[in-house]
PDB file of C-alpha atoms in Angstrom:
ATOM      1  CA  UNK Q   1       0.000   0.000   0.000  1.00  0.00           C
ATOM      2  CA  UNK Q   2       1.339   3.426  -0.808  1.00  0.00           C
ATOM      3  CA  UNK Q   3       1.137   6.053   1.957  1.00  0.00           C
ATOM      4  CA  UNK Q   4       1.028   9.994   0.737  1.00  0.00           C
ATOM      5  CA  UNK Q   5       0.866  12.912   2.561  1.00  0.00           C
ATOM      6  CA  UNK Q   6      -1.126  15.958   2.879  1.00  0.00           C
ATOM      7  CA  UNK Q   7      -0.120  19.749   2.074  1.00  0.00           C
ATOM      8  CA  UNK Q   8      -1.146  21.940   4.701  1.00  0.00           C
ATOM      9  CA  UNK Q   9      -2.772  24.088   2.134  1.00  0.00           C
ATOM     10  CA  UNK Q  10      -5.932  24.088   4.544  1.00  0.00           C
ATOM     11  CA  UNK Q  11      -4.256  25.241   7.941  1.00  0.00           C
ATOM     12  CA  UNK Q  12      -4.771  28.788   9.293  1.00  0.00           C
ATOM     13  CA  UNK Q  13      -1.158  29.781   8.646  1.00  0.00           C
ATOM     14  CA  UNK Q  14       0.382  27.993   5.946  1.00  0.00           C
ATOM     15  CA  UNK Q  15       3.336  30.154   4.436  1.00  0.00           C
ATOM     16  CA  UNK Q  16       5.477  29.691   1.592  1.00  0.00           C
ATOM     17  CA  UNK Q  17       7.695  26.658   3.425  1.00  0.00           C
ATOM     18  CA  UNK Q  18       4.313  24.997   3.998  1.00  0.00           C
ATOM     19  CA  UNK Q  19       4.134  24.471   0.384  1.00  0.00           C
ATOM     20  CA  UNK Q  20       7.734  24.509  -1.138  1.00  0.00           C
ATOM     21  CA  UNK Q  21       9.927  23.423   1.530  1.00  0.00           C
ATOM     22  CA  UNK Q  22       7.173  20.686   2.275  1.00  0.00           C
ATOM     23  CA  UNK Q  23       6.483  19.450  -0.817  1.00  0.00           C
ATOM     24  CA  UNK Q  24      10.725  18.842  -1.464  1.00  0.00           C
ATOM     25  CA  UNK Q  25      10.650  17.152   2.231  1.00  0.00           C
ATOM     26  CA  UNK Q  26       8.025  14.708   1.503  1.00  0.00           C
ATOM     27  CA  UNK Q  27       9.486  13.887  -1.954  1.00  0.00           C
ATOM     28  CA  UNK Q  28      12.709  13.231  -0.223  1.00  0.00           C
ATOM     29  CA  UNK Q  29      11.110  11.412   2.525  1.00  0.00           C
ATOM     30  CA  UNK Q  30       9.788   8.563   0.356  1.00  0.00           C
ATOM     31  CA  UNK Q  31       5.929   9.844   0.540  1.00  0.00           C
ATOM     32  CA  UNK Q  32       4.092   8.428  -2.652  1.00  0.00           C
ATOM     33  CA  UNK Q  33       1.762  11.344  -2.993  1.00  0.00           C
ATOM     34  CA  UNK Q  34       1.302  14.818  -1.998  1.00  0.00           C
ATOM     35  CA  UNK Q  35      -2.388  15.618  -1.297  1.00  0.00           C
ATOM     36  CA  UNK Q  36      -4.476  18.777  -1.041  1.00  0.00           C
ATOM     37  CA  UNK Q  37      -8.214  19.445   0.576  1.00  0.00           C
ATOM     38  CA  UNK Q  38     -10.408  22.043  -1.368  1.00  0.00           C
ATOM     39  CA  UNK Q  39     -12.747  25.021   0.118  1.00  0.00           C
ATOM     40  CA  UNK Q  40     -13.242  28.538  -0.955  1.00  0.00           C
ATOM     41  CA  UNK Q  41     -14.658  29.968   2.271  1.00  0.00           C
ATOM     42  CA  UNK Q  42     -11.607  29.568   4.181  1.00  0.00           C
ATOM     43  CA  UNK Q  43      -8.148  31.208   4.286  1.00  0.00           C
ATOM     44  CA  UNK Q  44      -6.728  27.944   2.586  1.00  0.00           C
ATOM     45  CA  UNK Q  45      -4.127  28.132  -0.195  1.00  0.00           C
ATOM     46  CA  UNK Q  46      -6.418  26.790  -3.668  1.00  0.00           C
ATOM     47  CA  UNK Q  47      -5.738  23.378  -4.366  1.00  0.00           C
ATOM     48  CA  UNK Q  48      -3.847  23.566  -8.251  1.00  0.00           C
ATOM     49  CA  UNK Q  49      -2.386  26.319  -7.543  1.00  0.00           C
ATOM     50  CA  UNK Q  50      -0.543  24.755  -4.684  1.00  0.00           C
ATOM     51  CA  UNK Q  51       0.321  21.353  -6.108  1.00  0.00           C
ATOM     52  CA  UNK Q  52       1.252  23.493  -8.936  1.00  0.00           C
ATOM     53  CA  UNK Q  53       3.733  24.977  -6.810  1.00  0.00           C
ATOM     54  CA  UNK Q  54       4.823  21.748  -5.615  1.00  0.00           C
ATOM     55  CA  UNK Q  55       5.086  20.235  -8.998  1.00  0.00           C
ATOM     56  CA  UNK Q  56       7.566  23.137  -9.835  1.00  0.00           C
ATOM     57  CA  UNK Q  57       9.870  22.025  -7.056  1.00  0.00           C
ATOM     58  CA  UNK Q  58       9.528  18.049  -7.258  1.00  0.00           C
ATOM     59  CA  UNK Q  59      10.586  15.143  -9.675  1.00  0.00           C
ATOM     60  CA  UNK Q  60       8.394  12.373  -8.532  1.00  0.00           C
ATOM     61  CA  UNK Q  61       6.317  12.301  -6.113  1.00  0.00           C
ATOM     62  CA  UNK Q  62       2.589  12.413  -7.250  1.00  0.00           C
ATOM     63  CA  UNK Q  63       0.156  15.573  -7.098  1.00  0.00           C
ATOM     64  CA  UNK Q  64      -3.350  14.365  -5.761  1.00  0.00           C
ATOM     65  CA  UNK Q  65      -6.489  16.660  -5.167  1.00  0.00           C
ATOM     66  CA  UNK Q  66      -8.458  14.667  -1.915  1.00  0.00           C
ATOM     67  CA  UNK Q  67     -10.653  15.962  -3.264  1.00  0.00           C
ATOM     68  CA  UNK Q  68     -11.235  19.038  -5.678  1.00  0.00           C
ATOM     69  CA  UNK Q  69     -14.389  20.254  -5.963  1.00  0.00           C
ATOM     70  CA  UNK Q  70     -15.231  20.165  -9.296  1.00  0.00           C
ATOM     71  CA  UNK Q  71     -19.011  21.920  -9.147  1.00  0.00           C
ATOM     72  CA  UNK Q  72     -17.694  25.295  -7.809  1.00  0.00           C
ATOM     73  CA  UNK Q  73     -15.283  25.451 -10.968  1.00  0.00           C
ATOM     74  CA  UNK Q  74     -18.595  26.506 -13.348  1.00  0.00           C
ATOM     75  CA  UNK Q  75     -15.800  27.333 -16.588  1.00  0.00           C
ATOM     76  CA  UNK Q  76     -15.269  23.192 -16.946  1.00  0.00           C
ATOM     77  CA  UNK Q  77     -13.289  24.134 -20.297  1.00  0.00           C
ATOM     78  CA  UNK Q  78     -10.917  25.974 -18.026  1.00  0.00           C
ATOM     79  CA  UNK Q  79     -10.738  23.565 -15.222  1.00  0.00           C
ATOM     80  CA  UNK Q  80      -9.794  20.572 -17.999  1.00  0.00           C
ATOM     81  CA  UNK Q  81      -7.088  22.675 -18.949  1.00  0.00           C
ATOM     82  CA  UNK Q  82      -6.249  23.677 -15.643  1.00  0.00           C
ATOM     83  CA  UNK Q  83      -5.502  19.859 -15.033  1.00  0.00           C
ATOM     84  CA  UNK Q  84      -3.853  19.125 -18.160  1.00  0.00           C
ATOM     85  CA  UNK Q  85      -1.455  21.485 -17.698  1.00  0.00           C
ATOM     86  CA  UNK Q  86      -0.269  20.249 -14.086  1.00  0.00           C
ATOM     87  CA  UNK Q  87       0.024  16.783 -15.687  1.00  0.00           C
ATOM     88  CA  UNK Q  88       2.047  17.841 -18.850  1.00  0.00           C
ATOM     89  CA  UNK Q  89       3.777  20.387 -16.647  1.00  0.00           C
ATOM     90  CA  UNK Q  90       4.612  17.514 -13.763  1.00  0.00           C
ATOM     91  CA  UNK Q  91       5.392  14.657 -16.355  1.00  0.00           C
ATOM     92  CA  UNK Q  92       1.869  12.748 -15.405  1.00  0.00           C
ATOM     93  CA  UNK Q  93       1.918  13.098 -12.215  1.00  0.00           C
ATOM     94  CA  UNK Q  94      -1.953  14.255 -11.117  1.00  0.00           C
ATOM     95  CA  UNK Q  95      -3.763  12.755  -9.868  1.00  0.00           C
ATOM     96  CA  UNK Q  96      -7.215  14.386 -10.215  1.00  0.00           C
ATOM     97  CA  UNK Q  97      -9.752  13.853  -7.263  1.00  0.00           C
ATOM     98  CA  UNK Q  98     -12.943  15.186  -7.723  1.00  0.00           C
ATOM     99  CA  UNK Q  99     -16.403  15.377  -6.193  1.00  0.00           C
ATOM    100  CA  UNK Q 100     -19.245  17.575  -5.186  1.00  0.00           C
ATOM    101  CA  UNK Q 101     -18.761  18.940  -2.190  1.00  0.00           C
ATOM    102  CA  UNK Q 102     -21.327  19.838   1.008  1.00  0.00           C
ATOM    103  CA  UNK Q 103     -20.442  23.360   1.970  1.00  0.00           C
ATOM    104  CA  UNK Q 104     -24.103  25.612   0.848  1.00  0.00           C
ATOM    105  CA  UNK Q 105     -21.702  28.687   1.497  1.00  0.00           C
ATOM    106  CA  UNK Q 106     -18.759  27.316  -0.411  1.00  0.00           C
ATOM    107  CA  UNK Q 107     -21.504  27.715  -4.327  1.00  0.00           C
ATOM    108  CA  UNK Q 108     -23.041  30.626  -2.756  1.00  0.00           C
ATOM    109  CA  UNK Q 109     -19.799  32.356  -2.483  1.00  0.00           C
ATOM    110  CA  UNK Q 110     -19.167  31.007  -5.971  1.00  0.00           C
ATOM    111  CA  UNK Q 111     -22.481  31.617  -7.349  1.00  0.00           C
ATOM    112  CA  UNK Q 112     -22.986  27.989  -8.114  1.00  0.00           C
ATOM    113  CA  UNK Q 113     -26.762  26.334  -7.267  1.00  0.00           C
ATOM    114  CA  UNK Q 114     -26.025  23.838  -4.329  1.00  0.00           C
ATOM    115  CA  UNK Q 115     -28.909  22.219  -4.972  1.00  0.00           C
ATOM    116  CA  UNK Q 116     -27.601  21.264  -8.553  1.00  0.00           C
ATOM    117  CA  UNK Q 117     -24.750  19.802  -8.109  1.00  0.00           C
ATOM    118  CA  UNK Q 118     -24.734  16.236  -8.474  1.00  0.00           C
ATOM    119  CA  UNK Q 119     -26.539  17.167 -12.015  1.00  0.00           C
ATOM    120  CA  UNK Q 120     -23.456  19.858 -12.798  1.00  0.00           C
ATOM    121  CA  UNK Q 121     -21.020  17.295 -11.707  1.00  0.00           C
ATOM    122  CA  UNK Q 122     -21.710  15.095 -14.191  1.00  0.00           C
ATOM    123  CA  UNK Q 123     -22.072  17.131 -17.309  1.00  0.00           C
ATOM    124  CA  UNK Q 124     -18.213  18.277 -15.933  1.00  0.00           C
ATOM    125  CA  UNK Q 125     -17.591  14.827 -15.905  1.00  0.00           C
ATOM    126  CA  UNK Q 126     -18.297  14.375 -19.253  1.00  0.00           C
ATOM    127  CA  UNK Q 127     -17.004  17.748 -21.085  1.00  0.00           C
ATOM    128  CA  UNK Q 128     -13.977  17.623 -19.786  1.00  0.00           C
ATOM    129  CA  UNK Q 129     -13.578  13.944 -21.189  1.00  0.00           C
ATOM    130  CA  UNK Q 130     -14.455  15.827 -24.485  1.00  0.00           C
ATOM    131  CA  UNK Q 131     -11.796  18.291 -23.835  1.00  0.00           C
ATOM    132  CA  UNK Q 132      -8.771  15.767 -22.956  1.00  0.00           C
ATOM    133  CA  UNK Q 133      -9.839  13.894 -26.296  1.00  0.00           C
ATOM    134  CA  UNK Q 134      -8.863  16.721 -28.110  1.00  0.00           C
ATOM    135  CA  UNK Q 135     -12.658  17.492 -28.938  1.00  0.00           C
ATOM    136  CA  UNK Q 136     -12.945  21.099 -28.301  1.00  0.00           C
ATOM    137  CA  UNK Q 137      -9.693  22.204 -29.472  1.00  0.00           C
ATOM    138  CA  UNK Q 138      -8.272  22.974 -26.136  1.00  0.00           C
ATOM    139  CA  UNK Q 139      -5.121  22.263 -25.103  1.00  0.00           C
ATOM    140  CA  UNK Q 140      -2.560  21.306 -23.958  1.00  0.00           C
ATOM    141  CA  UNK Q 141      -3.092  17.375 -23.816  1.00  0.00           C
ATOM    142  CA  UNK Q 142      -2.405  16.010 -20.797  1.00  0.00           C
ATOM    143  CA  UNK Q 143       1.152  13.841 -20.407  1.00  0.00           C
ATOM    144  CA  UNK Q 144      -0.539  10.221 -21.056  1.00  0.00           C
ATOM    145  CA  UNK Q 145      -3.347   7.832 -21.379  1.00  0.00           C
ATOM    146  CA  UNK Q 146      -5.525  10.478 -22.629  1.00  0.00           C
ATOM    147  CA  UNK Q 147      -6.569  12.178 -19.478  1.00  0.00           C
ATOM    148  CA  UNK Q 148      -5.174  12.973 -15.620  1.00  0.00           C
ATOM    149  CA  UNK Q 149      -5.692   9.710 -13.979  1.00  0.00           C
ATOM    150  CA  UNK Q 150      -9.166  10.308 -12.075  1.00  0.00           C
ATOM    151  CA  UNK Q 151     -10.338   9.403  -8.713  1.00  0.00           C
ATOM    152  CA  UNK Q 152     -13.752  10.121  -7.692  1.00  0.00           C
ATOM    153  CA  UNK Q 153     -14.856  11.160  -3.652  1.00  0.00           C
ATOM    154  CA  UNK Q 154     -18.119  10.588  -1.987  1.00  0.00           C
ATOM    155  CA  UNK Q 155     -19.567   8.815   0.481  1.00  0.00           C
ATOM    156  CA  UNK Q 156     -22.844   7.560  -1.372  1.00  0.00           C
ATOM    157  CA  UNK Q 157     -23.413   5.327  -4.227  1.00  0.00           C
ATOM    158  CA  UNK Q 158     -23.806   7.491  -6.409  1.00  0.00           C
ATOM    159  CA  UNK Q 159     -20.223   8.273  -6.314  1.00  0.00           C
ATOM    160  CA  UNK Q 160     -18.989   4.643  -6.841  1.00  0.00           C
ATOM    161  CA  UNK Q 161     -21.039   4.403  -9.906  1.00  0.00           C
ATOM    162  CA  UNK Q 162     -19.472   7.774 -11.361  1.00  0.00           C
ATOM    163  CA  UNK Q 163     -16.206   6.537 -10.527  1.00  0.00           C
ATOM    164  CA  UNK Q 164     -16.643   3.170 -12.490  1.00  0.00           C
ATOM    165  CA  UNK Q 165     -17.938   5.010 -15.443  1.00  0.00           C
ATOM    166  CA  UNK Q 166     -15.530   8.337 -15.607  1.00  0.00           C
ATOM    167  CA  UNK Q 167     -12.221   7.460 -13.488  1.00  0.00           C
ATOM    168  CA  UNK Q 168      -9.527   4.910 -12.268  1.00  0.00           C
ATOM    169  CA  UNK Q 169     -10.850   4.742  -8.733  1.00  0.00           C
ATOM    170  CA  UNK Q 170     -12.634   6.162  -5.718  1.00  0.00           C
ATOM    171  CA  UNK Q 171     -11.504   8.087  -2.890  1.00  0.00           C
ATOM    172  CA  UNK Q 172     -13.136   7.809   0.584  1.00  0.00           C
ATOM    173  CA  UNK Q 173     -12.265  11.252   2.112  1.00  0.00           C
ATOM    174  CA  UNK Q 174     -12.609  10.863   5.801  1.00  0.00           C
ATOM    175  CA  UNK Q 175     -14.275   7.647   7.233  1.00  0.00           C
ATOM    176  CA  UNK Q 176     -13.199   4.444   9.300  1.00  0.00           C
ATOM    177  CA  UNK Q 177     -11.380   1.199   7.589  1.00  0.00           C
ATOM    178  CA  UNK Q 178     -14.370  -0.763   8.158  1.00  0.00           C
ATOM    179  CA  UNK Q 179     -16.471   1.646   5.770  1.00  0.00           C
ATOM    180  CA  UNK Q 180     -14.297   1.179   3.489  1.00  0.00           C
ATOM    181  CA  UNK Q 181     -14.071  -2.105   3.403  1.00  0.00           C
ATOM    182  CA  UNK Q 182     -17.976  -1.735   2.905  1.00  0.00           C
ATOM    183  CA  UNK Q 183     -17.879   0.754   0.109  1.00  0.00           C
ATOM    184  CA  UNK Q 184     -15.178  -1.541  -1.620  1.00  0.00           C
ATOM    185  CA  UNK Q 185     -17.215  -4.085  -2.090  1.00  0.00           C
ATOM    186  CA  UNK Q 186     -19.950  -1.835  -3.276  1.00  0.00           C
ATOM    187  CA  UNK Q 187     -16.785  -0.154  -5.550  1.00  0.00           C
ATOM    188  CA  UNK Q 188     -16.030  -3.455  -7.154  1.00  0.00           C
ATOM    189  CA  UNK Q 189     -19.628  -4.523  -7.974  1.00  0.00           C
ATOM    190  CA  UNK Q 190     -20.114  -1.121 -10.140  1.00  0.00           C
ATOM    191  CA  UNK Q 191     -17.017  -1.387 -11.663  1.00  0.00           C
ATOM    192  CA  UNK Q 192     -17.660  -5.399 -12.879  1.00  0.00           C
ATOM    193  CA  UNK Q 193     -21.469  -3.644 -13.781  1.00  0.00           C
ATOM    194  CA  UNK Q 194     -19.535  -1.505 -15.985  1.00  0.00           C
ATOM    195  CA  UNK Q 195     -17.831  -3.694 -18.075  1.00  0.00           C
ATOM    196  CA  UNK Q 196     -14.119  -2.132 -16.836  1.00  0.00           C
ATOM    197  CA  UNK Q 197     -11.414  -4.742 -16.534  1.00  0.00           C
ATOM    198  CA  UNK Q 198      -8.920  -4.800 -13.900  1.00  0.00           C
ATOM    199  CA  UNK Q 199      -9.864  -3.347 -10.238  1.00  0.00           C
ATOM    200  CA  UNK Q 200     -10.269  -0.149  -9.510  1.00  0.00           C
ATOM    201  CA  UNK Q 201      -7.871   1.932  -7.491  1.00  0.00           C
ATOM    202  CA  UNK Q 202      -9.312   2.901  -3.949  1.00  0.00           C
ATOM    203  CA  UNK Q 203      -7.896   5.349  -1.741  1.00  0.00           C
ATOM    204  CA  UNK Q 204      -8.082   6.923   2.076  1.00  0.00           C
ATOM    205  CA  UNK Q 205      -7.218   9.519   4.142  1.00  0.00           C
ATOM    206  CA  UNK Q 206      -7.041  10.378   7.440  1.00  0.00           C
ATOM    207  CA  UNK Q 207      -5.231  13.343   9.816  1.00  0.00           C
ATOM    208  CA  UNK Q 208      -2.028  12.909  11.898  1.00  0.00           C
ATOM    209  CA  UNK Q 209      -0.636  15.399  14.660  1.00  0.00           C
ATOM    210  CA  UNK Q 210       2.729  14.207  15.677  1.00  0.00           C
ATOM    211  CA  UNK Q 211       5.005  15.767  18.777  1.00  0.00           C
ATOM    212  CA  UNK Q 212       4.451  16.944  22.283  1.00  0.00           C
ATOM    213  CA  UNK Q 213       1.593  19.799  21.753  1.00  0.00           C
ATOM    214  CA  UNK Q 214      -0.449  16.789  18.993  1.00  0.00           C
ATOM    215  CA  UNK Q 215      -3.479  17.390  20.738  1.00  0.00           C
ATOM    216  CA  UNK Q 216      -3.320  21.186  20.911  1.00  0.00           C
ATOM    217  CA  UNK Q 217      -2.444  21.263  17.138  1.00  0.00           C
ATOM    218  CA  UNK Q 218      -5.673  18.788  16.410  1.00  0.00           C
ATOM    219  CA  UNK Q 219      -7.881  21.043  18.041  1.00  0.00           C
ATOM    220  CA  UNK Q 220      -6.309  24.533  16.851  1.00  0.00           C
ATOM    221  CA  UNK Q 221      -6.475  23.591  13.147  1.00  0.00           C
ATOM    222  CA  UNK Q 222      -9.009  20.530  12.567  1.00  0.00           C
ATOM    223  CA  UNK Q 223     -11.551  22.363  15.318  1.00  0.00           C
ATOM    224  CA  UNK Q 224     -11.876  25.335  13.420  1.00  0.00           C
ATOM    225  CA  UNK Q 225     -11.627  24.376   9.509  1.00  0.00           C
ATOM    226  CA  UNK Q 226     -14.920  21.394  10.390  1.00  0.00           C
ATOM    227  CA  UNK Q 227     -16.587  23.679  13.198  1.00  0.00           C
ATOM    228  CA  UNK Q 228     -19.698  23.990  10.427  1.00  0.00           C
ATOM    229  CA  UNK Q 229     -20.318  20.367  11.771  1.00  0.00           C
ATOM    230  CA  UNK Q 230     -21.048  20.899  15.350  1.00  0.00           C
ATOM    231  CA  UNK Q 231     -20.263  18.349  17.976  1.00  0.00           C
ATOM    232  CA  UNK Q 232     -18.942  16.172  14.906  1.00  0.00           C
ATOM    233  CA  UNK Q 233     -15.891  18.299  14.523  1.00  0.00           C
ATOM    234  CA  UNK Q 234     -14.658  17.227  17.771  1.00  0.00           C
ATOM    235  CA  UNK Q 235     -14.739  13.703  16.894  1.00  0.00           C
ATOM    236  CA  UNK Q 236     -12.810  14.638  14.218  1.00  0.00           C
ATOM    237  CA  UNK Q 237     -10.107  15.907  16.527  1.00  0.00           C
ATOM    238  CA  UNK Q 238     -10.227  13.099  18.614  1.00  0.00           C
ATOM    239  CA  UNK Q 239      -9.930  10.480  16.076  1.00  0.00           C
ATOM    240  CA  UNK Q 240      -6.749  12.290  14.440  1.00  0.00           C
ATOM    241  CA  UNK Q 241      -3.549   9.955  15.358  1.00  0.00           C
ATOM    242  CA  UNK Q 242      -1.486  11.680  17.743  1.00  0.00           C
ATOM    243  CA  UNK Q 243       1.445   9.271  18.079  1.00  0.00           C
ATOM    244  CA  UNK Q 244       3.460   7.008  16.257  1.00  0.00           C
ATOM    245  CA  UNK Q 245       1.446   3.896  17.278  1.00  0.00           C
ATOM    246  CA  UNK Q 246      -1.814   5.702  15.960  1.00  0.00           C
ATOM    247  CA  UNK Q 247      -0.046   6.275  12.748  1.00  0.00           C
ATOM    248  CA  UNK Q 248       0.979   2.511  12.091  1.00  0.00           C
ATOM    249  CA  UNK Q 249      -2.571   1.355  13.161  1.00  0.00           C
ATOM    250  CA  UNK Q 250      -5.127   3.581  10.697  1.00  0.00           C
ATOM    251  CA  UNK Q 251      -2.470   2.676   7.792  1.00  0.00           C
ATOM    252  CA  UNK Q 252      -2.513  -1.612   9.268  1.00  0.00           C
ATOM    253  CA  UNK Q 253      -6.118  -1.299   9.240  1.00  0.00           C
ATOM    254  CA  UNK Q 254      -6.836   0.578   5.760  1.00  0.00           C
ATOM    255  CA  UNK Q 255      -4.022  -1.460   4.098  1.00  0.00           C
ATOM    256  CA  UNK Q 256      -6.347  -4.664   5.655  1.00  0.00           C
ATOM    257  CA  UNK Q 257      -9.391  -3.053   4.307  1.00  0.00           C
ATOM    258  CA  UNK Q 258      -8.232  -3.184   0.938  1.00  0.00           C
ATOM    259  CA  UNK Q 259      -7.131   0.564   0.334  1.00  0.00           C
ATOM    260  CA  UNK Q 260      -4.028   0.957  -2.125  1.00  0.00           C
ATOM    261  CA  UNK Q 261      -2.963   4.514  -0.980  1.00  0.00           C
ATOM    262  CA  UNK Q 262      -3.587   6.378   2.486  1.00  0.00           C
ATOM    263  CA  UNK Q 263      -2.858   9.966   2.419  1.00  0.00           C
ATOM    264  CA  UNK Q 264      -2.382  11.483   5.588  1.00  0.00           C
ATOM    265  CA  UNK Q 265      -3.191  15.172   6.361  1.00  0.00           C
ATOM    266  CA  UNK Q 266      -1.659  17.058   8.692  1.00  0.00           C
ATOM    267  CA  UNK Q 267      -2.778  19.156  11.219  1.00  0.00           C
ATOM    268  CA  UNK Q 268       0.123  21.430  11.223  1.00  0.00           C
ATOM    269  CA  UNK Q 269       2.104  23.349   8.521  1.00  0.00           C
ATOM    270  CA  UNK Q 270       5.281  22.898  10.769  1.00  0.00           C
ATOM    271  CA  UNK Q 271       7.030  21.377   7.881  1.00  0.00           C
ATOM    272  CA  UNK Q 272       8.743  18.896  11.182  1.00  0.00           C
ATOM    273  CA  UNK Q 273       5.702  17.568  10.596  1.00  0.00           C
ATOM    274  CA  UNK Q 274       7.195  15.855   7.098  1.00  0.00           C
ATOM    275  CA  UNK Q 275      10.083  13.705   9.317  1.00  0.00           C
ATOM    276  CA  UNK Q 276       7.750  13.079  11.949  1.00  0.00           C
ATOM    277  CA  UNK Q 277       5.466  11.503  10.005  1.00  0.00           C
ATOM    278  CA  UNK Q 278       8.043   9.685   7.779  1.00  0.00           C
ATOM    279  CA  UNK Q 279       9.438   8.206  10.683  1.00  0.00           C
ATOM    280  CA  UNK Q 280       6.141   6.799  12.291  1.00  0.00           C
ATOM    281  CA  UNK Q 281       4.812   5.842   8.639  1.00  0.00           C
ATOM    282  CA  UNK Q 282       7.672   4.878   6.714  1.00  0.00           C
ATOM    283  CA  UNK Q 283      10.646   4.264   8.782  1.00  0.00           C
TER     284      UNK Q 283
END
């Protein structure tokens, strides 16, 4: 199982180091994948542009959004190119995660219909298909294959099914290793429905806070960025692994589950965080 890790590109704070000096640390560290969370109504860095960024400074490691969300980009010509750039730029190295989204003030902000969504998703889903293709006459093309390599995020079924028709995978977003193993099953019975040979790829995340002030950092950062939940964003903070052993037992459990990547997303842009974490994960 490959084990990425997160940009802080959504914690209160993140500088310049967050990004660059991060991005060359995890590459160096042996991380498969560096990963980035999308909002708009929140002082996070945007998702391309950051792995962008962190394409410029890196070789190999992988560029994965977990997840973009693709509704709240309305110009889908624009987004397609977006990501085809980043791949030809990065030598096919996005990884493009896309999905919906739940945050009503997220479209408002962007002027997008919440309600319409799901419906907006998947004419995006398709167009920008068209555009990769070379159908529109917009370029550039992306490095290989014919298109970013495509994971789709959700939680309902709805999801799985897109992701058998339109991409390489799914990606569970937050969520324990025994829903996973769950949705898996559901994964593989869409993708077999669809005719696609192979398996699909399946992906998970969850957040890490490593050193003596873990806790503090979990409830600083995660607290406020999922506070819209209510009482759920503190069981977000508690379930965030806190120490080495925590580390070692969401990725045992996930890799048992079936997963083939874990991306883990820090709580911290303390870019000690990229050693830390490489130590408890990797080492």
């Amino acid at each position: 199982m490959d084990v990425g890790i997160g940009l802080p590109n959504a914690v209160r704070g993140v500088d310049r180091p967050g990004i660059v000096d991060w991005a060359q640390r995890a590459e160096r560290a042996g991380f498969s994948s560096l990963g980035t969370i999308d909002r708009v109504v929140y002082p996070n860095y945007e998702s391309l542009i950051a792995l962008a960024a962190a394409s410029a400074v890196t070789n190999q490691i992988r560029l994965t959004t977990d997840i973009l969300i693709a509704p709240l980009r309305s110009n889908t010509a624009l987004l397609a190119k977006q990501a085809a750039t980043i791949d030809a730029l990065s030598g096919g190295r996005l990884t493009l995660g896309l999905a919906v989204g739940g945050r009503q003030d997220d479209f408002e902000a962007s002027g997008v219909d919440f309600r319409a969504r799901g419906r907006i998703f998947e004419r995006q889903l398709e167009e920008m298909g068209a555009v990769w293709r070379g159908e529109r006459g917009i370029g550039p093309a992306p490095a290989a294959n014919g298109r970013p390599s495509m994971l789709i995020g959700g939680y309902a079924d709805v999801a799985l099914r897109r992701a058998a028709r339109y991409a390489d995978g799914w990606t569970q977003g937050g969520g324990t290793p025994d829903a996973f193993a769950e949705s898996l099953e559901k994964l593989n019975g869409e993708w077999s429905s669809a005719g696609r040979e192979g398996k699909p790829r399946a992906a998970a995340l969850f957040y890490f806070a490593l050193g003596d002030d873990a806790d503090q950092m979990a409830r600083e950062s995660l607290g406020d960025y999922y506070q819209f939940l209510g009482d759920y964003a503190d069981q977000i903070v508690q379930s965030t692994a806190k120490d080495a052993d925590s580390v070692k037992q969401y990725l045992s459990a996930f890799e048992a589950a079936g997963a083939d990547e874990v991306i883990c997303f820090p709580a911290s842009h303390d870019v000690g965080q990229v050693e830390l974490l490489a130590e408890a994960a990797l080492g």
